[in-house]
Each structure stands twice: as C-alpha cells, then as structure tokens.
Amino acid sequence: MKKLMTVLVTITVFWPAALWACTGDCGDQWAVLTPKGYIASHEKTLILTALGLMLLVVVPVILMTVIFAWKYRATNAHADYDPEWDHSTRIEVVIWLVPTVIVAILGTLVWTSSHALSPYRPLASSQPPLKIQVVAMDWKWLFIYPAQKVATVNQLVIPAGVPVDFIITSDAVMSSFFIPQLGGQIYAMAGMTTHLHLIADEPGVFQGYNTQFSGQGFSGMHFETVATSQDSYNQWITQIREQGKVLDRPAFKTLELPTKNEDPQQYSLAIPDLFDSIVTSFSPNTNSPAKTTPTPMIED
C-alpha cells in the first residue's frame, strides 16, 4: 500500500510540479514550456493554469479512490457499516459545485485568451512590424521578405524585440506552421492566407516545424528560427542581396519540385508579386499548368 501511495503521489503531484518548474533548458520536447516570446509565455501560463485547475479534481479523486478502497476493504472490521445510506447533501454540493466553478473559470480563461492571443491580432510595440510571407511547399518552407526583396528556404531570421507579421499560405497540400518557443501553430492552406503575429523577446535559435503530416518528406520539413540583433539582421539582409542566388520564375519552378531534407538556401527576390501569384494560382478562374501537371520528386 505504501509503495502504491508513493507512485500515486509522484504521478499526481511531483510530475505536474516538474512541468511547472521546467523553465530552463528542458530540451526540444519541452519547447512549449520554455517560451522565448510574448505569445508563447502567455500560452504557457494558460496551459499550466488549466492543468492546475483540472488537478484540483483529478488529484483528490485518485487519492480518495485508493483511500476508500483501503478503508472499506472486507477485512477492515473497524470501518462503518451502513447499508441503508444513500444520500449526503455535503457530498452532492462538493461534487457539483467544485467542477462547476472550475468549468466557469476555464471558460472565462479560454474566452479572454482566445481574443487576447488571437494569431490575427497585431502585437503592441513601439517597433513597426516586420512582414514575412510564408509558403509551405513539398517539403520545405519558403520565407519571403517582400520589403527587403529577399527570400530563403528553411531559414528564418528575425530581429529580436521586433513584432513579426507572418502571412501564410501553401503551394502544396495543407501544412501547419509552428515555432513552439514563440507561439502557437496555424495552418497553411493552398489558395488561402492565414496570419500569425509573433515576437522573440531575446536573441536565440528556435526550432520551427510542420506539425501536419504532408507526405513522404514531412519528417524533414523543419527550419531554424534565428532571432538576432537589428544590426546583425541588417547585415544578413545585405549579404543575401549581394551573394544570394536570384529567385526568378525559372528558379521558382525548380524550387516547386518536391524535395526531401532541403538545405537552407538564400535568394535575392526578382518576383515582386510571388506570394500573391502563388495564392491566386489555386483560384478556379486561374489556369496554372504547374498546379495540374504532376511533378517528379527530387531524391536526396
């Protein structure tokens, strides 16, 4: 019995406490609990608050199940025996009132946080937002910096402390854009655009993923997000303009071919309306042979 109680206490108390305390280097698998941005920090607080509220019911129920089974076992001659008992007002009040209060609190949290943390809601900042257009492809991410006239593949660089307005679409099947340490995920869909506003509070390197299964190359569809100083970011942009390959129409047609585990690439953008043309190419009124003709996959 003592061993069983030890296991139950460990599972119901110390493990959630460890999650709450995991704010240091807990590895990629704990990325959601090691936020490095405004949105991710609030999402972590929301997750742990909801967990704590639910444990107010879960922990007592688990403990009382074991305690009652032990106390009222057949061999315990000292336990009260009342075969006519069928009602307790105090128990009824507890089992109905406590969950009702918890659900009401959770409902309020979900309602307010859904609006406050909406991916479409711009972040308040003294810095103007940086616009980045994101395109999910087979099986890589294309990042377009329209104002800077550069583009990258599987490489995202942003200045720390500057809000970023991601405008997201897909040039292939549906994908899911997710940088756990900066904020929640949002879907990328062909012919549609979604928005995501994020900010990195400090410099660092954060992993980004596609969390929507999208075919053979899905496992390699990830990228590094590098948050750096404004000066380093400006130097990086200048370097791409001077040394990067040119992303023109022929180069983009090659880029559209399905590939696996694509290495980061940098381009000087020569197609000002590239993002819009990708979105509109899936319109029923648009004739786009590239979308109707299957393309071969480039193997590693």
Short mmCIF file of N, CA and C in Angstrom, two decimals, residues 177-241:
data_model
loop_
_atom_site.label_atom_id
_atom_site.label_comp_id
_atom_site.label_asym_id
_atom_site.label_seq_id
_atom_site.Cartn_x
_atom_site.Cartn_y
_atom_site.Cartn_z
N PHE A 177 2.24 25.57 -39.62
CA PHE A 177 3.42 26.38 -39.28
C PHE A 177 3.48 26.54 -37.77
N PHE A 178 4.61 26.14 -37.15
CA PHE A 178 4.68 26.11 -35.69
C PHE A 178 6.11 26.37 -35.22
N ILE A 179 6.28 27.42 -34.41
CA ILE A 179 7.53 27.69 -33.71
C ILE A 179 7.18 27.65 -32.22
N PRO A 180 7.33 26.51 -31.55
CA PRO A 180 6.80 26.33 -30.20
C PRO A 180 7.26 27.37 -29.18
N GLN A 181 8.51 27.81 -29.25
CA GLN A 181 9.02 28.74 -28.25
C GLN A 181 8.59 30.19 -28.49
N LEU A 182 7.96 30.44 -29.63
CA LEU A 182 7.49 31.79 -29.92
C LEU A 182 5.97 31.91 -29.92
N GLY A 183 5.25 30.83 -30.21
CA GLY A 183 3.79 30.91 -30.19
C GLY A 183 3.13 29.71 -30.82
N GLY A 184 1.81 29.76 -30.89
CA GLY A 184 1.03 28.62 -31.35
C GLY A 184 1.11 28.40 -32.85
N GLN A 185 0.61 27.25 -33.26
CA GLN A 185 0.64 26.87 -34.67
C GLN A 185 -0.56 27.41 -35.42
N ILE A 186 -0.41 27.52 -36.73
CA ILE A 186 -1.53 27.92 -37.59
C ILE A 186 -1.34 27.25 -38.94
N TYR A 187 -2.44 26.93 -39.59
CA TYR A 187 -2.39 26.13 -40.81
C TYR A 187 -2.04 26.97 -42.03
N ALA A 188 -1.37 26.31 -42.97
CA ALA A 188 -1.07 26.89 -44.28
C ALA A 188 -1.86 26.11 -45.31
N MET A 189 -2.73 26.80 -46.06
CA MET A 189 -3.63 26.12 -46.99
C MET A 189 -3.54 26.76 -48.37
N ALA A 190 -3.57 25.94 -49.39
CA ALA A 190 -3.46 26.40 -50.77
C ALA A 190 -4.65 27.28 -51.12
N GLY A 191 -4.36 28.41 -51.78
CA GLY A 191 -5.42 29.32 -52.22
C GLY A 191 -5.99 30.17 -51.10
N MET A 192 -5.43 30.06 -49.89
CA MET A 192 -5.91 30.84 -48.76
C MET A 192 -4.72 31.43 -48.02
N THR A 193 -4.97 32.47 -47.22
CA THR A 193 -3.92 33.06 -46.39
C THR A 193 -4.36 33.09 -44.94
N THR A 194 -3.44 32.81 -44.06
CA THR A 194 -3.66 32.97 -42.63
C THR A 194 -2.58 33.88 -42.08
N HIS A 195 -2.84 34.42 -40.89
CA HIS A 195 -1.90 35.36 -40.29
C HIS A 195 -1.45 34.85 -38.92
N LEU A 196 -0.25 35.21 -38.55
CA LEU A 196 0.29 34.87 -37.24
C LEU A 196 1.24 35.98 -36.81
N HIS A 197 0.95 36.57 -35.65
CA HIS A 197 1.80 37.63 -35.11
C HIS A 197 2.61 37.08 -33.94
N LEU A 198 3.94 37.15 -34.07
CA LEU A 198 4.83 36.65 -33.04
C LEU A 198 5.93 37.67 -32.77
N ILE A 199 6.62 37.48 -31.64
CA ILE A 199 7.77 38.31 -31.33
C ILE A 199 8.74 37.48 -30.48
N ALA A 200 10.03 37.62 -30.74
CA ALA A 200 11.06 36.98 -29.92
C ALA A 200 11.56 37.99 -28.91
N ASP A 201 11.46 37.65 -27.64
CA ASP A 201 11.85 38.58 -26.59
C ASP A 201 13.36 38.71 -26.44
N GLU A 202 14.10 37.73 -26.93
CA GLU A 202 15.55 37.74 -26.76
C GLU A 202 16.21 37.00 -27.93
N PRO A 203 17.48 37.26 -28.18
CA PRO A 203 18.17 36.51 -29.24
C PRO A 203 18.25 35.04 -28.92
N GLY A 204 18.27 34.22 -29.96
CA GLY A 204 18.36 32.78 -29.77
C GLY A 204 18.02 32.05 -31.05
N VAL A 205 18.13 30.73 -30.99
CA VAL A 205 17.80 29.87 -32.12
C VAL A 205 16.66 28.96 -31.68
N PHE A 206 15.55 29.01 -32.40
CA PHE A 206 14.35 28.27 -32.04
C PHE A 206 13.91 27.40 -33.21
N GLN A 207 13.55 26.18 -32.92
CA GLN A 207 13.16 25.24 -33.95
C GLN A 207 11.73 25.50 -34.44
N GLY A 208 11.56 25.40 -35.76
CA GLY A 208 10.23 25.52 -36.35
C GLY A 208 9.88 24.22 -37.07
N TYR A 209 8.58 23.90 -37.11
CA TYR A 209 8.16 22.61 -37.62
C TYR A 209 6.92 22.74 -38.50
N ASN A 210 6.70 21.68 -39.26
CA ASN A 210 5.40 21.42 -39.87
C ASN A 210 4.76 20.32 -39.04
N THR A 211 3.66 20.61 -38.37
CA THR A 211 3.02 19.63 -37.49
C THR A 211 1.81 18.98 -38.14
N GLN A 212 1.67 19.14 -39.44
CA GLN A 212 0.59 18.50 -40.19
C GLN A 212 1.22 17.52 -41.18
N PHE A 213 0.92 16.23 -41.04
CA PHE A 213 1.50 15.24 -41.95
C PHE A 213 1.17 15.61 -43.40
N SER A 214 2.21 15.67 -44.23
CA SER A 214 2.01 16.14 -45.61
C SER A 214 2.73 15.29 -46.64
N GLY A 215 3.03 14.04 -46.32
CA GLY A 215 3.62 13.18 -47.32
C GLY A 215 5.01 12.67 -46.95
N GLN A 216 5.71 12.14 -47.94
CA GLN A 216 6.97 11.44 -47.72
C GLN A 216 8.04 12.28 -47.03
N GLY A 217 8.15 13.55 -47.41
CA GLY A 217 9.20 14.39 -46.87
C GLY A 217 8.81 15.16 -45.63
N PHE A 218 7.70 14.80 -45.00
CA PHE A 218 7.17 15.53 -43.85
C PHE A 218 8.19 15.62 -42.71
N SER A 219 8.90 14.53 -42.43
CA SER A 219 9.80 14.49 -41.28
C SER A 219 10.96 15.47 -41.41
N GLY A 220 11.31 15.85 -42.62
CA GLY A 220 12.42 16.78 -42.82
C GLY A 220 11.98 18.21 -43.04
N MET A 221 10.69 18.48 -42.87
CA MET A 221 10.16 19.81 -43.14
C MET A 221 10.22 20.67 -41.88
N HIS A 222 11.45 21.03 -41.50
CA HIS A 222 11.64 21.87 -40.32
C HIS A 222 12.69 22.93 -40.64
N PHE A 223 12.81 23.90 -39.76
CA PHE A 223 13.71 25.02 -40.03
C PHE A 223 14.15 25.63 -38.70
N GLU A 224 15.23 26.39 -38.77
CA GLU A 224 15.70 27.13 -37.61
C GLU A 224 15.24 28.58 -37.70
N THR A 225 14.73 29.08 -36.59
CA THR A 225 14.38 30.49 -36.48
C THR A 225 15.46 31.17 -35.66
N VAL A 226 16.16 32.10 -36.27
CA VAL A 226 17.27 32.79 -35.60
C VAL A 226 16.82 34.20 -35.26
N ALA A 227 16.72 34.49 -33.97
CA ALA A 227 16.43 35.85 -33.50
C ALA A 227 17.75 36.51 -33.16
N THR A 228 18.01 37.64 -33.77
CA THR A 228 19.32 38.29 -33.61
C THR A 228 19.13 39.78 -33.41
N SER A 229 20.21 40.50 -33.26
CA SER A 229 20.14 41.94 -33.09
C SER A 229 19.74 42.60 -34.41
N GLN A 230 19.30 43.85 -34.32
CA GLN A 230 18.89 44.56 -35.52
C GLN A 230 20.06 44.75 -36.48
N ASP A 231 21.23 45.04 -35.94
CA ASP A 231 22.41 45.23 -36.80
C ASP A 231 22.77 43.93 -37.52
N SER A 232 22.76 42.82 -36.80
CA SER A 232 23.08 41.54 -37.43
C SER A 232 22.05 41.16 -38.47
N TYR A 233 20.79 41.48 -38.18
CA TYR A 233 19.73 41.20 -39.16
C TYR A 233 19.96 42.02 -40.43
N ASN A 234 20.28 43.30 -40.28
CA ASN A 234 20.52 44.15 -41.45
C ASN A 234 21.70 43.64 -42.26
N GLN A 235 22.76 43.21 -41.59
CA GLN A 235 23.92 42.66 -42.29
C GLN A 235 23.55 41.38 -43.05
N TRP A 236 22.71 40.58 -42.44
CA TRP A 236 22.27 39.34 -43.08
C TRP A 236 21.49 39.63 -44.36
N ILE A 237 20.61 40.62 -44.30
CA ILE A 237 19.83 41.02 -45.48
C ILE A 237 20.76 41.52 -46.59
N THR A 238 21.71 42.35 -46.22
CA THR A 238 22.66 42.88 -47.20
C THR A 238 23.47 41.76 -47.84
N GLN A 239 23.89 40.80 -47.04
CA GLN A 239 24.67 39.68 -47.56
C GLN A 239 23.88 38.88 -48.58
N ILE A 240 22.61 38.64 -48.32
CA ILE A 240 21.78 37.88 -49.27
C ILE A 240 21.64 38.65 -50.58
N ARG A 241 21.42 39.96 -50.48
CA ARG A 241 21.27 40.76 -51.70
C ARG A 241 22.52 40.70 -52.57
#
